[in-house]
Tab-separated table of C-alpha atoms in Angstrom:
chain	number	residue	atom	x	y	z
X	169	UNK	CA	28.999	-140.123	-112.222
X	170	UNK	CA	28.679	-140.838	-108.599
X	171	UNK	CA	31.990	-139.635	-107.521
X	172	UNK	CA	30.819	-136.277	-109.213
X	173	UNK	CA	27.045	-136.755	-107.612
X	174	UNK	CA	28.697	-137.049	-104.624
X	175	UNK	CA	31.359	-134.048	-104.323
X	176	UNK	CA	29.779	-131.165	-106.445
X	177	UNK	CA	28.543	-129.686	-103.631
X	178	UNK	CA	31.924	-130.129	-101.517
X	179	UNK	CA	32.959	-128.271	-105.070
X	180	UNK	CA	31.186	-125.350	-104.457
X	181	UNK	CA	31.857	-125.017	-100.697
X	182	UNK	CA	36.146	-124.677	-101.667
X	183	UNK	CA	34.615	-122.473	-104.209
X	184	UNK	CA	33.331	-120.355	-101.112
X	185	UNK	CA	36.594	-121.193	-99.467
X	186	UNK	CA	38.423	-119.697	-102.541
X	187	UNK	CA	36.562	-116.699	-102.874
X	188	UNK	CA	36.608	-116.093	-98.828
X	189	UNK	CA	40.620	-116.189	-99.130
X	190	UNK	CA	40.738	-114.292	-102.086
X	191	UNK	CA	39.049	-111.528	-100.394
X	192	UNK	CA	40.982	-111.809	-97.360
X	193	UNK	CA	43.897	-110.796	-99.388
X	194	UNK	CA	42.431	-108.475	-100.815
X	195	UNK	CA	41.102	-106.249	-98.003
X	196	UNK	CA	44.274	-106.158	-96.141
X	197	UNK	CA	45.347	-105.079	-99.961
X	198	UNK	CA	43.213	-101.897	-99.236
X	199	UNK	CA	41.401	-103.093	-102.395
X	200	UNK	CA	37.645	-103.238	-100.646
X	201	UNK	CA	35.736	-103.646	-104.044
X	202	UNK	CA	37.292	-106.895	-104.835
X	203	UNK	CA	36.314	-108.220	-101.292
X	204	UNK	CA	32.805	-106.909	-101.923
X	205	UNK	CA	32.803	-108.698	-104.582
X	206	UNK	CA	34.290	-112.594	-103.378
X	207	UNK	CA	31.634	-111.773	-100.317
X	208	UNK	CA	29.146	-111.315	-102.559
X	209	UNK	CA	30.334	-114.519	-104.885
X	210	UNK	CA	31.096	-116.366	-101.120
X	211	UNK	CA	27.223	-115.783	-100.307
X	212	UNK	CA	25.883	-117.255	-103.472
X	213	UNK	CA	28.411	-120.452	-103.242
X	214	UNK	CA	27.566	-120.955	-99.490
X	215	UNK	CA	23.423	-120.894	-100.407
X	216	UNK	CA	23.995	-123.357	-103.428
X	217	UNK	CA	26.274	-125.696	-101.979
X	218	UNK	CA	23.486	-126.411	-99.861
X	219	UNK	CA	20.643	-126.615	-102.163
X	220	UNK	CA	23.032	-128.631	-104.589
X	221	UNK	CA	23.630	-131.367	-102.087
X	222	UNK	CA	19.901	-131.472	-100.675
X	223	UNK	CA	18.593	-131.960	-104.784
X	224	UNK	CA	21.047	-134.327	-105.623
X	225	UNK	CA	20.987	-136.518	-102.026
X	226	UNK	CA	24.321	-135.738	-101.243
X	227	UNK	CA	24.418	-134.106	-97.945
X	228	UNK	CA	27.429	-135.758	-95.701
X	229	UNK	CA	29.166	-135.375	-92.445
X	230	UNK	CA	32.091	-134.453	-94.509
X	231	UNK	CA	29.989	-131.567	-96.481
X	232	UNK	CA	28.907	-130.416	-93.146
X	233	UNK	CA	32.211	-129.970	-91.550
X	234	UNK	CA	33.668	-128.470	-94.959
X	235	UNK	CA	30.730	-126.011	-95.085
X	236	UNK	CA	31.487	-124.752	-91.626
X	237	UNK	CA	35.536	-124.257	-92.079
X	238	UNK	CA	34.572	-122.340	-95.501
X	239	UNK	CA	32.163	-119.920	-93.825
X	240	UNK	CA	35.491	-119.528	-91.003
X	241	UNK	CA	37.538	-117.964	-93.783
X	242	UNK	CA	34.907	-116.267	-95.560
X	243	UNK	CA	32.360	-114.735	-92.648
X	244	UNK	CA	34.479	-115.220	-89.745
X	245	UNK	CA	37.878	-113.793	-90.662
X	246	UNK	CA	36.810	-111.111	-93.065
X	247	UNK	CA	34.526	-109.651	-90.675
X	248	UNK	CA	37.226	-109.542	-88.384
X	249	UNK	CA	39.656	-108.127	-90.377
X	250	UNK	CA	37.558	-105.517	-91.437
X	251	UNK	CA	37.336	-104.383	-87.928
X	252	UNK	CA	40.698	-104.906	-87.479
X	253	UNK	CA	41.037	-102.405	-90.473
X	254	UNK	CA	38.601	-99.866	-89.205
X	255	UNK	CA	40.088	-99.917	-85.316
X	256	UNK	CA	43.835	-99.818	-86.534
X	257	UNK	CA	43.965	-95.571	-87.342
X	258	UNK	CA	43.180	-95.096	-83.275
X	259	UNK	CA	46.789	-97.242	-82.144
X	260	UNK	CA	47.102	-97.824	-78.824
X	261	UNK	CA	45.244	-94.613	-77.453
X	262	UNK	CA	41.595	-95.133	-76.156
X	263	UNK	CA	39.693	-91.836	-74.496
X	264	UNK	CA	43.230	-90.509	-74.379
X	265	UNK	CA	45.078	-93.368	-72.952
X	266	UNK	CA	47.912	-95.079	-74.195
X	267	UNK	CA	47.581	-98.655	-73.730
X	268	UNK	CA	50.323	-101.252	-73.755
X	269	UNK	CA	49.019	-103.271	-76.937
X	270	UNK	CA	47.139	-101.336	-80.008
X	271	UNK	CA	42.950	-101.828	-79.860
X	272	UNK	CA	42.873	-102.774	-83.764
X	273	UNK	CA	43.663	-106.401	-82.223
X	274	UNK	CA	40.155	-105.838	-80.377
X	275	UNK	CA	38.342	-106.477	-83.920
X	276	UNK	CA	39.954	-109.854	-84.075
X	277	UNK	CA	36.910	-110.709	-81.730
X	278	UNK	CA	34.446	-110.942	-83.820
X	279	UNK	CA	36.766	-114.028	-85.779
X	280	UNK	CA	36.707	-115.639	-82.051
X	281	UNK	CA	33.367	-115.547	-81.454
X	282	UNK	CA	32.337	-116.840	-85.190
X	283	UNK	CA	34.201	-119.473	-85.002
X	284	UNK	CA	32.432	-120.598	-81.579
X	285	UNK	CA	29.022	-119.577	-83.256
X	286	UNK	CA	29.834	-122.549	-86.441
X	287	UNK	CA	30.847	-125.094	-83.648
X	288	UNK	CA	27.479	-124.765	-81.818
X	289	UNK	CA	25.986	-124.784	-84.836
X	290	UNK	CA	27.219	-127.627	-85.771
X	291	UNK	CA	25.943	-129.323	-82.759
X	292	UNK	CA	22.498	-127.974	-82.382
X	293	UNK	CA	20.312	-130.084	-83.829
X	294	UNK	CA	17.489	-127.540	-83.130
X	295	UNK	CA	18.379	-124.710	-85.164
X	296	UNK	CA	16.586	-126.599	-88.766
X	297	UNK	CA	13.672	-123.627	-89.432
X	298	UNK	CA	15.700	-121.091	-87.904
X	299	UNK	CA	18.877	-119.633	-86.718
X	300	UNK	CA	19.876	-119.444	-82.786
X	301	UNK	CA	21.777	-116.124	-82.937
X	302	UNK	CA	23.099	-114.053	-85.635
X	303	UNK	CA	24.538	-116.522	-88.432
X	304	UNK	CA	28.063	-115.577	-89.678
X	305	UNK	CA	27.280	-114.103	-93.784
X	306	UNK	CA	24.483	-111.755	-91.986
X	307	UNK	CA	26.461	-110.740	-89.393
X	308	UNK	CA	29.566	-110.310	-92.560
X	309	UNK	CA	27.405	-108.247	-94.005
X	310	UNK	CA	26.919	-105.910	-91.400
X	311	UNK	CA	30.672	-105.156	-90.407
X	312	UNK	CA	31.755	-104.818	-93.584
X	313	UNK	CA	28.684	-103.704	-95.347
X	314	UNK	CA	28.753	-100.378	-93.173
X	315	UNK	CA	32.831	-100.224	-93.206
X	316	UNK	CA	32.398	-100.506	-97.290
X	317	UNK	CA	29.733	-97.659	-97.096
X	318	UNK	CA	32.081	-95.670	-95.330
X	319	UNK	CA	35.019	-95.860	-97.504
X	320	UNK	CA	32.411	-95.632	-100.659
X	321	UNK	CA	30.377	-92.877	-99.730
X	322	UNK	CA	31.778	-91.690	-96.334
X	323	UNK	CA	28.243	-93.271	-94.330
X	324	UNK	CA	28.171	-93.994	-90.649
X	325	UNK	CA	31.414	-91.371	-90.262
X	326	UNK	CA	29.969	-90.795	-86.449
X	327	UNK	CA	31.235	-94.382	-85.942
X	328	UNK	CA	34.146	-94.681	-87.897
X	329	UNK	CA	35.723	-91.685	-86.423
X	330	UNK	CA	35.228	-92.858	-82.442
X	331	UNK	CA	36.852	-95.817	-81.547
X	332	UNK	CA	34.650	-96.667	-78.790
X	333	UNK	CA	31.723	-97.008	-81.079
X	334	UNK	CA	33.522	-99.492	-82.851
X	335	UNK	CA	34.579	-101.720	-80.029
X	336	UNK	CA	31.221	-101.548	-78.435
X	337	UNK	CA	30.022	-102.390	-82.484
X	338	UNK	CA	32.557	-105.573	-82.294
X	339	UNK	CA	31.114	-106.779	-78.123
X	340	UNK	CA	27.623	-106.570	-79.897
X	341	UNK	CA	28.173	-108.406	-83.020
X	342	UNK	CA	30.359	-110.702	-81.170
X	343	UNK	CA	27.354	-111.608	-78.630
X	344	UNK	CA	24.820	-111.564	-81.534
X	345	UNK	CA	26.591	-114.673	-82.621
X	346	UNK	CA	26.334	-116.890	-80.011
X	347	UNK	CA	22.779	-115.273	-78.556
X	348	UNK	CA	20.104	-116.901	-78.066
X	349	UNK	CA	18.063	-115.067	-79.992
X	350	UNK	CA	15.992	-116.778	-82.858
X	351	UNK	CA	16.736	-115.462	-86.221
X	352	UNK	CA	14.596	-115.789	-89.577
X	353	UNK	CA	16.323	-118.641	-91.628
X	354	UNK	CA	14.769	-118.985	-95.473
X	355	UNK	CA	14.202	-122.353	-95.471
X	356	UNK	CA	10.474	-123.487	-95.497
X	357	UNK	CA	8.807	-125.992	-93.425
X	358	UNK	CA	5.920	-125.557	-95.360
X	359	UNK	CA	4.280	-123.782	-98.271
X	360	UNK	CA	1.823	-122.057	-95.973
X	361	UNK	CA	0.959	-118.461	-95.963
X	362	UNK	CA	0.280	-118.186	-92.411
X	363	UNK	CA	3.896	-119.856	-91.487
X	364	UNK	CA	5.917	-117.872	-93.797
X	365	UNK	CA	4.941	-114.245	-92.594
X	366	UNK	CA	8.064	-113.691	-91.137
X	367	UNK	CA	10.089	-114.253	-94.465
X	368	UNK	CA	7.861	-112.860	-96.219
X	369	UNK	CA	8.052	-109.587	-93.752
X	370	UNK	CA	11.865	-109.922	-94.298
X	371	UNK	CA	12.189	-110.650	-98.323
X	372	UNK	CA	9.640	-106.878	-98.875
X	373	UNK	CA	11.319	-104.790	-96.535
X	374	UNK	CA	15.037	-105.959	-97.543
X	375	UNK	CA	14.089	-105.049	-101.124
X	376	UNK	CA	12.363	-101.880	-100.298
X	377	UNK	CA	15.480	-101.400	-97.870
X	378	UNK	CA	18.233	-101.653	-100.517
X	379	UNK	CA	16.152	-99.508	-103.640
X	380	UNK	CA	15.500	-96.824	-101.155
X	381	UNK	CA	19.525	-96.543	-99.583
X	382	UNK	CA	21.203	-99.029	-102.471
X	383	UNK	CA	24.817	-99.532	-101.005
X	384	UNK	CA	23.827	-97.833	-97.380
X	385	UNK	CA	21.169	-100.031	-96.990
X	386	UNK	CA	23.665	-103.623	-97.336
X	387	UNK	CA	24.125	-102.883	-93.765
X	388	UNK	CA	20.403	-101.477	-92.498
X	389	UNK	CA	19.202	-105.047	-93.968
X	390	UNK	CA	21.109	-106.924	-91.327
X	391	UNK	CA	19.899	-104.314	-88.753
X	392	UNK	CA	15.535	-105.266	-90.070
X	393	UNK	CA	16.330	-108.647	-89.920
X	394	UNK	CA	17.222	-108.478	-86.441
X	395	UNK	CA	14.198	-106.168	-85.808
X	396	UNK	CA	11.769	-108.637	-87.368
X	397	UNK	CA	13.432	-111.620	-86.208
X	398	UNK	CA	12.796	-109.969	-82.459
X	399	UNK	CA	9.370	-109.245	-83.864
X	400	UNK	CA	8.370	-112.829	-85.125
X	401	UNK	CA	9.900	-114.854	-81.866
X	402	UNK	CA	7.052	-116.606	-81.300
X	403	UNK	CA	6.414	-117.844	-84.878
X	404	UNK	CA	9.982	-118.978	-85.555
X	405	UNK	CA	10.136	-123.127	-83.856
């Protein structure tokens, strides 16, 4: 019983690595709505491998390190591949020049930069009631929330169909990451109204967010957050 007390939660993070390389595959596949779908499943293993190991005790140096090298695969390379996806019809041409190496590679930043993001989080023991820049499933969401919007529906075509706007998408999502901006994180330092405004502020306008623009608004979330996080600065220690 304690071997099993001990690892379910390490369970559920290869769970989140599973799904993360399953829809890897899958979106260079050109099959989006199965990666929608292992980001979605990735998102719900990465909150309750957590939770898991807090109720049953369990949290370890090992579950830490595991946690972070799941989230690589399934919010640091997706993300990037997705860009790497939505950058690759424009070759090696940029405002009509022809450059020695094609830009889709550009997109590949966004994988640098979250990997550097989970190694100073790893090593920030500050970052307990909130996040120091953009964490890696919100910023996941973004990328290929909109690029899944725009293959759905045909949303955000104005970026999609300009390179530039997409590179200068990836430089600001890659910065986000390692900013040092504070970010709402939904963990509770106490059951006070007064100290949980700013999730509270979050959790009503995300809902109101997706009824009003349902798959359009997966990516408009991520952009409120940000606002409100930027809004709440003070609060969030």
């Amino acid at each position: 019983m304690n071997f099993i007390k001990n690892n379910l939660a390490n369970a559920i993070t290869l769970g989140n690595l599973f799904s993360g390389c399953v829809g890897a595959i899958h979106l260079i596949l050109g099959d989006y709505q199965t990666t929608a779908i292992c980001i979605i499943l990735s998102l719900i293993l990465d909150f309750f491998d957590g939770f898991v190991a807090r109720a049953l005790k369990a949290n370890s140096n090992l579950g830490t390190q595991l946690d972070s090298l799941a989230d690589m695969v399934s919010f640091g390379v997706i993300p990037g591949l997705a860009m790497f996806t939505m950058l690759e019809p424009f070759g090696n041409e940029i405002l009509g020049l022809h450059l020695p190496f094609e830009i889709k590679y550009f997109g590949l930043l966004i994988t640098l930069f979250s990997c550097l993001r989970l190694a100073i989080f790893n090593l920030d023991e500050d970052q307990k009631y909130y996040f120091k820049g953009l964490n890696t499933p919100s910023n996941t969401i973004l990328i290929f929330g909109s690029f899944f919007a725009h293959k759905k529906l045909g949303s955000f075509s104005f970026l999609f169909e300009n390179e530039i706007y997409l590179m200068i998408l990836t430089v600001i999502s890659s910065w986000l990451l390692i900013s040092p901006i504070k970010m709402i994180a939904m963990k509770f330092k106490s059951m006070k109204l007064q100290d949980n405004y700013p999730k509270l502020a979050l959790l009503i306008g995300a809902i109101l967010i997706l009824i009003i623009f349902k798959t359009v608004g997966i990516s408009l979330v991520i952009l409120y957050y940000i606002f409100i996080s930027l809004l709440f600065q003070k609060q969030l220690k």
